[in-house]
XYZ file of C-alpha atoms in Angstrom:
783
model
C -31.339 175.519 43.074
C -29.879 177.329 40.081
C -31.767 180.203 38.589
C -31.672 181.127 34.954
C -33.242 184.552 35.338
C -32.106 187.732 37.032
C -35.103 188.144 39.321
C -33.796 191.530 40.475
C -33.795 193.020 36.978
C -36.979 195.038 37.377
C -35.882 196.779 40.605
C -34.721 200.371 40.330
C -31.080 201.131 41.179
C -31.749 202.153 44.793
C -33.998 199.160 45.469
C -31.383 196.884 43.945
C -28.592 198.421 46.029
C -30.606 197.727 49.181
C -31.609 194.207 48.183
C -28.084 193.137 47.155
C -26.533 194.364 50.421
C -25.247 191.240 52.166
C -23.468 191.748 55.486
C -23.341 194.528 58.044
C -25.852 197.218 58.987
C -28.069 199.007 56.470
C -30.748 201.653 56.942
C -33.221 201.885 54.064
C -35.008 205.242 54.130
C -38.159 204.338 52.217
C -40.370 207.234 51.179
C -44.126 206.836 50.772
C -45.039 204.628 47.805
C -41.393 203.789 47.071
C -41.679 199.982 47.227
C -40.398 199.172 50.723
C -42.310 195.878 50.930
C -40.764 194.868 47.631
C -37.304 195.724 48.981
C -37.847 193.601 52.094
C -39.296 190.678 50.130
C -36.560 190.642 47.523
C -33.912 191.136 50.200
C -34.951 187.923 51.960
C -35.265 186.084 48.654
C -31.800 187.229 47.570
C -30.262 186.073 50.863
C -31.696 182.599 50.285
C -31.268 182.255 46.505
C -27.893 183.950 46.013
C -26.127 183.702 49.376
C -27.566 180.307 50.396
C -28.681 181.602 53.800
C -30.919 179.025 55.457
C -34.460 180.397 56.012
C -34.403 179.558 59.733
C -31.478 181.976 60.173
C -33.575 184.941 59.024
C -35.719 187.005 61.407
C -38.043 189.527 59.755
C -40.083 191.788 62.034
C -43.233 193.445 60.697
C -45.683 195.712 62.529
C -48.873 193.874 61.609
C -49.809 190.252 61.038
C -51.292 191.336 57.716
C -47.913 192.674 56.575
C -46.277 189.390 57.601
C -48.807 187.370 55.581
C -48.382 189.630 52.561
C -44.615 189.268 52.745
C -44.796 185.473 52.876
C -47.278 185.353 49.996
C -45.054 187.560 47.841
C -41.993 185.456 48.601
C -43.813 182.198 47.919
C -44.870 183.525 44.518
C -41.357 184.809 43.769
C -39.716 181.493 44.741
C -42.288 179.549 42.729
C -41.488 181.591 39.626
C -37.762 180.983 40.042
C -38.113 177.244 40.703
C -40.468 176.842 37.733
C -37.857 178.284 35.376
C -34.952 176.308 36.841
C -36.794 173.003 37.163
C -39.236 173.035 34.241
C -37.695 175.654 31.974
C -40.884 177.701 31.715
C -42.809 180.307 33.716
C -44.976 179.209 36.656
C -48.252 180.201 34.948
C -47.416 177.917 31.998
C -47.229 174.830 34.229
C -50.034 172.303 34.446
C -52.330 172.617 37.462
C -50.873 169.560 39.231
C -47.336 170.860 38.625
C -48.257 174.229 40.116
C -49.753 172.568 43.208
C -46.704 170.361 43.695
C -44.332 173.280 43.212
C -46.193 175.519 45.659
C -46.033 172.789 48.283
C -42.316 172.313 47.660
C -41.605 176.039 47.924
C -43.548 176.323 51.175
C -41.676 173.441 52.825
C -38.267 174.417 51.445
C -38.273 178.166 51.953
C -41.319 179.704 53.633
C -42.073 177.359 56.524
C -38.732 177.871 58.289
C -38.687 181.664 58.002
C -39.285 183.664 61.182
C -41.565 186.401 59.848
C -44.066 188.180 62.092
C -44.723 190.950 64.580
C -42.527 191.636 67.603
C -45.174 190.080 69.836
C -45.699 186.915 67.803
C -41.997 186.245 67.212
C -40.780 186.854 70.744
C -43.657 185.043 72.425
C -42.478 182.086 70.325
C -38.952 182.516 71.686
C -40.335 182.619 75.240
C -42.079 179.271 74.650
C -38.562 177.810 74.452
C -36.766 179.698 77.215
C -39.025 181.561 79.686
C -38.364 178.899 82.346
C -34.764 180.196 82.473
C -35.966 183.679 83.510
C -36.858 185.244 86.826
C -37.615 188.894 87.490
C -36.126 191.219 90.107
C -38.434 189.777 92.810
C -37.805 186.162 91.889
C -41.095 185.632 90.033
C -40.967 182.789 87.504
C -43.077 181.524 84.597
C -43.463 178.202 82.789
C -43.394 177.592 79.036
C -47.140 177.015 78.853
C -47.845 180.593 79.978
C -51.107 182.305 79.064
C -51.220 185.653 77.267
C -53.658 188.113 78.845
C -55.288 190.456 76.363
C -56.036 194.093 77.200
C -59.446 193.222 78.610
C -57.894 190.650 80.970
C -55.225 193.158 82.038
C -57.819 195.882 82.683
C -59.910 193.528 84.812
C -56.905 192.480 86.851
C -55.826 196.064 87.554
C -59.400 197.006 88.448
C -59.625 194.152 90.940
C -56.329 195.167 92.579
C -57.350 198.838 92.801
C -60.894 198.362 94.083
C -60.765 195.126 96.072
C -57.220 194.220 97.013
C -56.017 197.735 97.925
C -59.441 199.359 98.476
C -58.345 202.515 96.652
C -60.641 205.330 95.573
C -61.223 204.413 91.924
C -62.006 208.033 91.115
C -58.515 209.112 92.153
C -56.896 205.951 90.828
C -59.042 205.170 87.798
C -58.136 201.586 86.787
C -57.803 202.432 83.090
C -55.313 205.253 83.725
C -53.366 203.076 86.201
C -53.184 200.296 83.605
C -52.034 202.867 81.023
C -49.227 204.015 83.370
C -48.094 200.403 83.931
C -48.077 199.721 80.182
C -46.016 202.851 79.502
C -43.556 201.810 82.200
C -43.110 198.368 80.645
C -42.581 199.908 77.208
C -39.677 201.846 78.699
C -38.284 198.832 80.552
C -39.232 200.259 83.963
C -39.939 197.819 86.834
C -42.259 198.578 89.797
C -39.208 199.432 91.892
C -37.840 201.741 89.182
C -41.256 203.378 88.862
C -41.371 204.208 92.569
C -37.839 205.637 92.452
C -38.675 207.806 89.434
C -42.036 209.003 90.789
C -41.643 209.163 94.595
C -44.787 211.282 95.089
C -47.935 209.737 96.602
C -49.564 208.889 93.265
C -46.330 207.378 91.938
C -45.913 205.212 95.032
C -49.493 203.939 94.831
C -49.235 203.104 91.118
C -45.939 201.322 91.797
C -47.724 199.266 94.490
C -50.528 198.362 92.063
C -47.881 197.492 89.437
C -46.124 195.245 91.949
C -49.326 193.389 92.872
C -50.211 193.179 89.171
C -46.927 191.369 88.461
C -47.580 189.055 91.427
C -50.973 188.158 90.022
C -49.615 187.617 86.501
C -46.955 185.253 87.840
C -49.507 183.431 90.032
C -51.584 182.856 86.898
C -48.495 181.926 84.853
C -49.541 184.725 82.499
C -47.918 187.569 80.571
C -49.549 190.659 79.135
C -48.731 192.025 75.666
C -46.053 194.374 76.988
C -44.293 191.467 78.720
C -43.861 189.699 75.375
C -41.203 192.316 74.559
C -39.948 193.257 78.025
C -39.365 189.713 79.311
C -37.154 188.634 76.355
C -35.004 191.754 76.895
C -34.611 190.983 80.615
C -34.000 187.305 79.848
C -31.273 188.128 77.307
C -29.639 190.581 79.722
C -29.463 188.058 82.567
C -28.648 184.874 80.631
C -25.694 184.992 78.217
C -26.267 181.426 77.024
C -29.839 182.073 75.972
C -28.878 185.294 74.193
C -25.917 183.576 72.533
C -28.151 180.825 71.152
C -30.630 183.217 69.531
C -27.868 185.565 68.358
C -26.221 182.659 66.528
C -29.530 181.485 65.102
C -30.698 184.810 63.669
C -27.804 185.867 61.453
C -29.863 188.245 59.332
C -32.349 190.516 61.061
C -34.815 192.699 59.143
C -37.162 195.266 60.720
C -39.988 196.982 58.850
C -41.480 200.356 59.931
C -38.368 201.026 62.004
C -39.566 204.563 62.798
C -42.406 203.022 64.839
C -40.229 201.029 67.234
C -40.028 201.969 70.907
C -37.011 201.838 73.183
C -37.652 198.365 74.547
C -38.084 196.954 71.021
C -34.851 198.660 70.014
C -33.091 197.027 72.985
C -34.350 193.650 71.815
C -33.006 194.112 68.279
C -29.700 195.550 69.545
C -29.133 192.587 71.877
C -29.900 190.016 69.187
C -27.742 191.725 66.566
C -24.695 192.399 68.787
C -24.923 189.539 71.327
C -24.957 192.223 74.023
C -21.502 193.555 73.076
C -21.524 197.314 73.712
C -18.211 198.141 72.002
C -18.992 198.917 68.389
C -15.476 198.083 67.156
C -15.854 194.539 68.565
C -18.916 193.668 66.473
C -18.365 190.907 63.935
C -20.544 191.396 60.852
C -19.186 188.392 58.899
C -22.195 186.498 57.465
C -24.450 188.705 59.561
C -26.600 191.779 58.943
C -29.170 194.111 60.391
C -31.429 195.661 57.754
C -34.021 198.209 58.854
C -36.590 199.982 56.680
C -38.461 203.120 57.651
C -39.179 206.785 57.120
C -38.966 209.380 59.885
C -41.383 211.549 57.874
C -44.100 208.940 58.453
C -43.650 208.565 62.216
C -47.088 209.314 63.682
C -47.453 206.993 66.678
C -45.734 208.723 69.602
C -48.910 208.156 71.659
C -48.070 204.424 71.422
C -44.554 205.161 72.705
C -43.013 204.925 69.205
C -39.753 206.891 69.055
C -38.660 207.918 65.549
C -35.311 209.192 66.877
C -34.289 205.513 67.023
C -34.291 205.592 63.216
C -32.453 208.924 63.143
C -29.786 207.413 65.441
C -29.258 204.258 63.337
C -26.148 205.617 61.630
C -24.611 206.511 64.979
C -25.685 203.287 66.733
C -24.981 200.771 63.958
C -23.797 202.487 60.761
C -20.644 204.274 59.588
C -22.018 207.706 60.628
C -20.755 209.313 57.411
C -22.581 212.084 55.509
C -25.467 210.949 53.321
C -23.478 211.294 50.094
C -20.584 209.165 51.414
C -22.250 206.561 53.615
C -22.300 202.870 52.757
C -24.772 202.003 55.504
C -27.804 203.941 54.239
C -29.850 203.786 51.035
C -32.716 206.124 50.146
C -35.734 204.917 48.175
C -37.145 208.134 46.725
C -38.920 207.093 43.529
C -42.655 207.129 44.196
C -44.910 204.802 42.171
C -48.196 205.836 43.768
C -49.043 209.524 43.413
C -49.196 212.168 40.722
C -46.394 214.735 40.566
C -48.467 217.625 41.949
C -49.385 215.615 45.020
C -45.761 214.646 45.661
C -44.520 218.192 45.180
C -47.006 219.420 47.780
C -45.954 216.655 50.203
C -42.239 217.419 49.731
C -42.778 221.138 50.318
C -44.846 220.541 53.464
C -42.489 218.096 55.147
C -39.418 220.221 54.401
C -40.641 222.469 57.248
C -39.740 219.741 59.769
C -36.284 219.846 61.331
C -36.064 216.296 62.734
C -35.766 214.172 59.607
C -33.390 212.582 57.128
C -33.383 214.725 54.012
C -35.083 213.039 51.058
C -37.329 214.060 48.173
C -40.127 211.934 46.739
C -39.508 211.699 42.980
C -42.494 211.208 40.667
C -42.706 208.384 38.148
C -46.135 209.467 36.862
C -47.510 212.606 35.208
C -48.365 215.909 36.906
C -52.094 215.196 37.242
C -54.719 217.684 38.409
C -54.102 220.589 40.738
C -54.999 220.049 44.383
C -58.479 221.423 45.040
C -58.718 223.638 48.131
C -62.254 224.271 49.396
C -63.383 226.714 52.065
C -66.761 225.658 53.495
C -69.178 227.711 55.556
C -69.261 225.047 58.276
C -68.836 221.300 58.807
C -72.229 220.566 57.218
C -71.346 222.502 54.063
C -67.983 220.721 54.062
C -69.760 217.361 54.086
C -72.097 218.579 51.308
C -69.136 219.535 49.151
C -67.285 216.251 49.685
C -70.306 214.005 49.109
C -71.383 215.980 46.018
C -67.904 215.617 44.544
C -67.899 211.878 45.237
C -71.318 211.430 43.685
C -70.458 213.449 40.583
C -67.128 211.723 39.995
C -68.598 208.257 40.462
C -71.464 208.959 38.070
C -69.307 210.480 35.334
C -66.396 208.049 35.297
C -67.114 204.366 34.603
C -63.644 203.369 35.775
C -64.482 204.614 39.249
C -66.572 203.047 42.011
C -67.406 204.014 45.596
C -64.251 202.282 46.814
C -62.135 204.781 44.865
C -62.816 207.478 47.470
C -61.504 208.098 50.967
C -62.370 210.821 53.483
C -59.546 211.397 55.972
C -59.972 213.352 59.205
C -57.956 214.099 62.331
C -60.417 212.788 64.951
C -63.107 210.121 64.898
C -65.764 212.610 65.968
C -65.478 214.328 62.562
C -67.004 211.343 60.772
C -70.572 212.040 61.895
C -71.733 214.682 59.332
C -70.190 212.652 56.498
C -71.818 209.424 57.667
C -75.253 210.987 57.980
C -75.086 212.623 54.552
C -73.788 209.478 52.847
C -76.691 207.521 54.330
C -79.151 210.182 53.200
C -77.759 210.017 49.648
C -77.765 206.232 49.586
C -73.989 205.983 49.158
C -72.385 202.936 50.801
C -69.509 203.644 53.170
C -67.285 201.876 55.650
C -65.321 203.085 58.658
C -61.759 201.792 58.320
C -60.028 200.799 61.528
C -62.876 201.860 63.780
C -66.585 201.802 64.493
C -69.247 203.819 62.749
C -70.328 206.819 64.766
C -73.574 205.361 66.126
C -71.871 202.013 66.838
C -69.298 203.477 69.237
C -69.739 202.417 72.857
C -70.056 205.905 74.288
C -72.633 206.869 71.655
C -74.625 203.686 72.316
C -74.506 204.470 76.046
C -75.903 207.998 75.676
C -78.496 206.823 73.135
C -79.543 204.147 75.641
C -80.185 206.874 78.254
C -82.276 208.785 75.728
C -84.239 205.702 74.668
C -84.975 204.840 78.290
C -86.317 208.366 78.797
C -88.396 208.351 75.607
C -89.588 204.774 76.112
C -89.443 203.449 79.709
C -90.512 200.005 78.478
C -87.104 199.668 76.753
C -85.572 197.253 79.262
C -82.493 196.630 77.104
C -81.534 200.312 77.243
C -82.234 200.513 80.983
C -79.974 197.551 81.666
C -77.204 198.942 79.462
C -76.809 202.126 81.508
C -78.163 201.356 84.968
C -74.575 201.075 86.189
C -72.875 203.211 83.513
C -70.944 205.049 84.779
C -70.561 202.876 87.857
C -72.982 203.567 90.710
C -72.104 200.603 92.898
C -74.876 198.414 91.445
C -73.714 194.813 91.255
C -74.802 192.033 88.928
C -76.667 190.231 91.719
C -78.772 193.336 92.388
C -79.620 193.744 88.705
C -80.538 190.050 88.510
C -82.894 190.470 91.495
C -84.616 193.440 89.901
C -85.017 191.679 86.535
C -86.293 188.509 88.221
C -88.895 190.483 90.185
C -90.155 192.226 87.037
C -90.477 188.882 85.259
C -92.284 187.161 88.134
C -94.729 190.073 88.496
C -95.098 190.440 84.699
C -94.248 194.126 85.068
C -91.893 196.237 82.936
C -88.545 196.645 84.661
C -89.099 200.408 84.788
C -92.110 199.975 87.080
C -89.862 198.242 89.582
C -87.015 200.768 89.211
C -89.287 203.777 89.529
C -90.812 202.558 92.815
C -88.434 203.527 95.619
C -90.006 201.122 98.122
C -89.515 198.173 95.766
C -85.954 199.184 95.039
C -85.104 199.535 98.738
C -86.544 196.072 99.305
C -84.792 194.337 96.424
C -81.504 196.187 96.023
C -80.133 196.256 99.560
C -76.870 198.246 99.719
C -77.157 199.066 96.018
C -80.518 200.810 96.507
C -78.949 204.264 96.633
C -77.348 203.802 93.214
C -80.515 202.372 91.657
C -82.676 205.186 93.049
C -80.184 207.770 91.809
C -80.361 206.278 88.298
C -84.167 206.118 88.383
C -84.334 209.729 89.512
C -82.330 210.852 86.442
C -84.614 208.944 84.060
C -87.799 210.075 85.824
C -86.807 213.748 85.919
C -86.055 213.936 82.208
C -89.176 211.965 81.312
C -91.133 214.751 82.982
C -89.307 217.352 80.830
C -89.977 215.649 77.490
C -92.779 218.002 76.426
C -91.217 221.223 77.683
C -87.517 221.185 76.761
C -85.594 220.544 73.556
C -83.793 217.268 72.753
C -80.446 219.079 73.042
C -81.278 220.251 76.562
C -82.201 216.710 77.524
C -78.893 215.366 76.191
C -76.938 218.052 78.009
C -78.863 217.456 81.230
C -78.450 213.682 81.119
C -74.698 213.982 80.505
C -74.364 216.293 83.519
C -76.679 214.402 85.885
C -75.204 211.003 85.070
C -71.572 212.212 85.320
C -70.931 210.300 82.096
C -68.527 212.846 80.581
C -66.943 213.610 83.955
C -66.179 209.905 84.394
C -64.447 209.764 80.995
C -62.459 212.907 81.730
C -61.315 211.454 85.060
C -59.806 208.464 83.254
C -57.473 210.873 81.471
C -56.331 208.449 78.742
C -56.143 209.273 75.023
C -58.935 206.756 74.430
C -61.237 208.309 77.059
C -60.638 211.830 75.715
C -61.506 210.581 72.221
C -64.743 209.213 73.681
C -65.486 212.622 75.222
C -65.073 214.207 71.785
C -67.521 211.680 70.317
C -70.123 212.385 73.020
C -69.778 216.109 72.370
C -70.259 215.440 68.657
C -73.498 213.599 69.481
C -74.674 216.781 71.198
C -73.750 218.662 68.006
C -75.813 216.148 66.025
C -78.875 216.865 68.178
C -78.442 220.604 67.686
C -78.146 220.123 63.936
C -81.270 217.943 63.960
C -83.171 220.703 65.734
C -82.030 223.250 63.150
C -83.250 221.057 60.303
C -86.589 220.073 61.886
C -88.865 222.714 63.358
C -90.867 220.158 65.363
C -87.871 218.174 66.590
C -88.570 215.854 69.509
C -86.409 213.369 71.334
C -88.418 210.568 69.732
C -87.916 211.865 66.192
C -84.194 212.312 66.800
C -83.874 208.741 68.090
C -85.775 207.491 65.039
C -83.282 209.285 62.781
C -80.296 207.728 64.562
C -81.806 204.251 64.239
C -82.197 204.835 60.510
C -78.596 206.003 60.240
C -77.186 202.954 61.950
C -79.450 200.429 60.213
C -79.096 201.522 56.586
C -75.343 201.503 56.356
C -74.711 197.770 56.508
C -72.736 196.736 53.449
C -73.333 193.564 51.531
C -70.274 191.353 51.236
C -68.093 192.427 48.346
C -69.858 195.754 47.887
C -67.484 198.670 47.332
C -67.840 201.611 49.647
C -66.449 205.044 50.378
C -63.773 204.752 53.078
C -63.966 207.009 56.132
C -60.942 206.904 58.390
C -58.670 208.857 60.658
C -55.291 209.931 59.352
C -53.631 207.528 61.805
C -55.640 204.627 60.371
C -54.761 205.611 56.791
C -51.063 204.765 57.028
C -50.141 202.025 54.580
C -53.270 202.557 52.467
C -53.811 204.344 49.169
C -56.850 205.602 47.243
C -57.399 207.135 43.797
C -59.248 210.122 45.299
C -58.605 211.487 48.796
C -60.540 214.174 50.668
C -58.427 215.604 53.484
C -60.926 217.497 55.639
C -60.916 219.832 58.639
C -57.624 221.656 57.999
C -58.057 224.225 60.780
C -55.829 225.457 63.592
C -56.659 223.623 66.797
C -58.229 220.740 64.902
C -55.380 219.879 62.539
C -52.840 220.629 63.882
C -54.579 219.951 67.183
C -54.559 222.355 70.117
C -52.118 220.309 72.165
C -49.419 220.643 69.504
C -49.579 224.397 68.974
C -47.181 225.234 71.819
C -44.995 222.139 71.474
C -42.568 222.113 68.503
C -42.035 218.340 68.647
C -45.785 217.632 68.666
C -46.322 220.131 65.851
C -43.768 218.291 63.735
C -45.648 215.037 64.329
C -48.892 216.715 63.248
C -47.118 217.843 60.081
C -45.925 214.282 59.487
C -49.534 213.170 59.891
C -50.590 215.679 57.223
C -47.778 214.396 54.991
C -49.076 210.849 55.420
C -52.586 212.006 54.478
C -51.424 213.791 51.318
C -49.374 210.809 50.146
C -52.366 208.451 50.389
C -53.765 210.055 47.204
C -52.940 208.457 43.880
C -54.799 210.573 41.314
C -56.647 213.393 42.968
C -56.448 215.287 46.255
C -59.082 217.594 47.752
C -58.365 219.605 50.906
C -61.109 221.392 52.828
C -61.580 223.590 55.858
C -64.496 225.499 57.378
C -65.094 229.155 58.192
C -66.776 228.061 61.413
C -67.342 224.755 63.158
C -69.655 223.636 65.917
C -67.581 222.713 68.937
C -69.132 221.570 72.218
C -72.534 222.807 71.097
C -71.694 226.368 70.029
C -70.519 227.682 66.693
C -66.935 228.887 66.819
C -65.007 230.741 64.104
C -62.252 228.604 62.577
C -58.814 229.633 61.322
C -57.269 227.905 58.334
C -54.510 225.432 59.271
C -50.957 226.707 59.107
C -50.193 223.654 56.966
C -52.203 225.184 54.133
C -49.773 228.106 54.064
C -46.912 225.625 53.661
C -48.265 224.172 50.412
C -47.083 225.678 47.088
C -49.743 228.127 45.878
C -49.227 227.175 42.226
C -50.338 223.600 42.974
C -53.672 224.666 44.488
C -56.937 225.668 42.860
C -60.110 226.892 44.478
C -62.170 227.629 41.386
C -65.781 226.575 40.876
C -66.145 222.972 41.973
C -67.898 221.912 38.754
C -64.883 222.991 36.727
C -62.627 220.853 38.880
C -64.938 217.878 38.604
C -65.126 218.153 34.828
C -61.339 218.372 34.560
C -60.732 215.376 36.817
C -59.607 212.171 35.120
C -59.861 213.868 31.695
C -63.636 213.798 31.892
C -65.602 215.199 29.031
C -67.256 218.449 30.029
C -70.946 218.756 29.438
C -71.795 221.768 27.311
C -75.153 223.488 27.449
C -76.962 224.897 24.472
C -76.783 228.651 24.110
C -80.428 228.591 23.142
C -81.647 227.546 26.642
C -84.132 229.860 28.290
C -83.038 232.003 31.255
C -85.358 230.218 33.670
C -83.841 226.835 32.812
C -80.275 228.059 33.217
C -81.142 229.597 36.580
C -82.604 226.297 37.742
C -79.503 224.219 36.957
C -76.771 226.810 37.283
C -73.761 226.275 39.524
C -75.021 227.401 42.888
C -72.353 227.899 45.544
C -72.546 227.997 49.316
C -72.393 231.677 50.260
C -74.317 232.912 47.187
C -76.820 235.666 48.084
C -80.166 235.253 46.319
C -83.483 237.027 45.979
C -86.694 235.023 46.438
C -89.948 236.512 45.204
C -91.782 235.813 48.489
C -89.131 235.440 51.200
C -86.752 238.213 50.148
C -82.974 238.150 50.288
C -81.230 235.097 51.711
C -77.911 233.241 51.660
C -77.289 229.662 50.506
C -75.925 227.639 53.442
C -76.048 224.111 51.990
C -76.396 222.467 48.580
C -78.302 219.189 48.698
C -78.231 216.728 45.810
C -76.638 217.432 42.432
C -77.403 218.088 38.778
C -81.114 218.383 38.020
C -81.979 217.138 41.527
C -80.275 219.895 43.462
C -82.035 221.600 46.393
C -80.830 224.674 48.235
C -80.917 225.362 51.968
C -81.300 229.127 52.265
C -81.179 231.238 55.416
C -83.518 234.248 55.285
C -82.515 236.777 57.992
C -85.851 238.604 57.877
C -87.669 235.303 58.585
C -85.068 234.178 61.133
C -85.231 230.679 59.679
C -83.805 228.400 57.018
C -85.827 226.933 54.138
C -85.085 224.165 51.652
C -86.040 225.263 48.136
C -86.071 223.620 44.693
C -84.437 226.193 42.368
C -86.182 224.673 39.335
C -89.561 225.672 40.740
C -88.863 228.837 42.709
C -87.855 232.005 40.912
C -84.431 232.784 42.330
C -82.017 235.489 41.303
C -78.410 235.861 42.391
C -77.655 239.130 44.134
C -74.155 240.597 43.882
């Protein structure tokens, strides 16, 4: 195919340098918003169109299936445009419908179909379908080409069965989830069961190695691999079979890897073997008609908890490249022009990340105007923080027709932080969605605790009883539960009447009777306390009596600790509910949670405010970003404060959050925050001190809102009466006011906006908080 257009003409000079690179190694350091996907897409297209590389000789590794699909779609469009010009002499969009259809089909068959584009797992499982029968592990285990792939649930079940049934281990000491986590980590480092036992010769290490060994036996017996094996087995296969490695080395002459900073050591080994054919002497590598092209940014490496190792990217020049200084090297290109964010946002990001030592020096260069200053807000507490954020969102959306709810994102360090924002958004009728996770009241651990509470408040709730009767595990099997349910149905009695009768339970439950009676005792005891203790005390008591939190803590995984944080945030929610409702009961709290979880279902296609963790935000962008909870111990988190390497990763995470913002960035922190049920003073994050002061503003929020997006400020007539101006003036959290009846108080929350604003005011002499309409009450600010 001959092309009549220079399809690279609209790339910038750095992008073009990367794309036109043909043979040998190249590291592309791609800053946030610098067009890395474009570089990868055009790179592949240039190899095919200019250098006549056959598509089947190209291997492109992405980190998500979505990224792979996007890449293919972009290339199909790009090829179609080129073929349209060369074949028909006019642009693709000018072709007739039947010509477009025919051309798309041709492009797919000719160029896209034969490309190997996908994730590590999808690409190398495909390779194993050809060659796994040529592999055997260190114990002689073998697999066939029609192997099954066990998902995480399958793997967890298998480990649990080995721990509890095959080896009869104490599953409190050897919690199946944590054992599975240890096995997965070992595989991601290329460690076999035998290696594991040698490296950890203590009792726990030996036992986990034994479980690992039996786990591999069971996988082989089932002709199955887990997700980790899809990377580990190809590495081991290539290392033990030169012919197999040679075949795939010759096939994949051009290897591309996206998000290179997120690779782990075993993935690196895979790429190294394929690119070099296993040759360890660098001077023996033959790069004729061959390349390795990796794209990444050490400043955006935030997944060490998944075993990602960004030093692999930092070592590229030493491992593959010419190892020359940045200004002289021919094996590294930096993409620094940012097409996403305003200049002020980029300047703040550059200044922040410059405090990290482990990085490749680069500076994001703006291609857009300066934009607004970054708004820094200090809230009284997490509730006031949510008030501020939601008020800003509401005001911006109402004043700017070009904006919709989907223009806004709230980013936080931990999932547990979403709760006050979710509840307030629901209350204000603003649609929202949790990106990359479940809404607070949809999370398993929250549903579990709520089920306990519902069973206490309403013993007839059989669904809730069944959800938690063996959660955490009390040795109650499915057969026992079936017997109990069957008895209740045959006698036409609520299940609770059976469970609460010890004689019936002893008759029906056999060896499980102790566990059932223990569960019933918890429910019965707290039912008796309903009228005498607060909802928060009930939640705290249930969590202690059931060992729910203790069970999660015993698991010791990152996931289980995140669940603990969510359960503790539920306790905070109950305390907040009690503060806001004088006559709070367990029943009224449960009614409020049902409302929260039922009202926030979005209709298809409806735009919504995005709530997401900073980890989930990578790769996304939003016109307006609220980066919340910038406090020491929260962000950066406690675990990083005494570990320089972890602190640098937290800073990278902050950098990622800042660079998600296109137009406007708000950063907030609280003076105090409720943690584990009690209010604790908070200290502003050290990251705030690393941002340039001249880029920040903390003036009155209404001024910032009116300046945003060149909005027209609303002026008020100088002839308005004093009482009117007092009613609609710019109240701020922390303002001290005088009320004619209640005396002096302090504003703790601002509810609503504009003419519909209400104030939550704490009056020390009353020892309570009241919600007041400033348009009706006569309020005066007190200096």
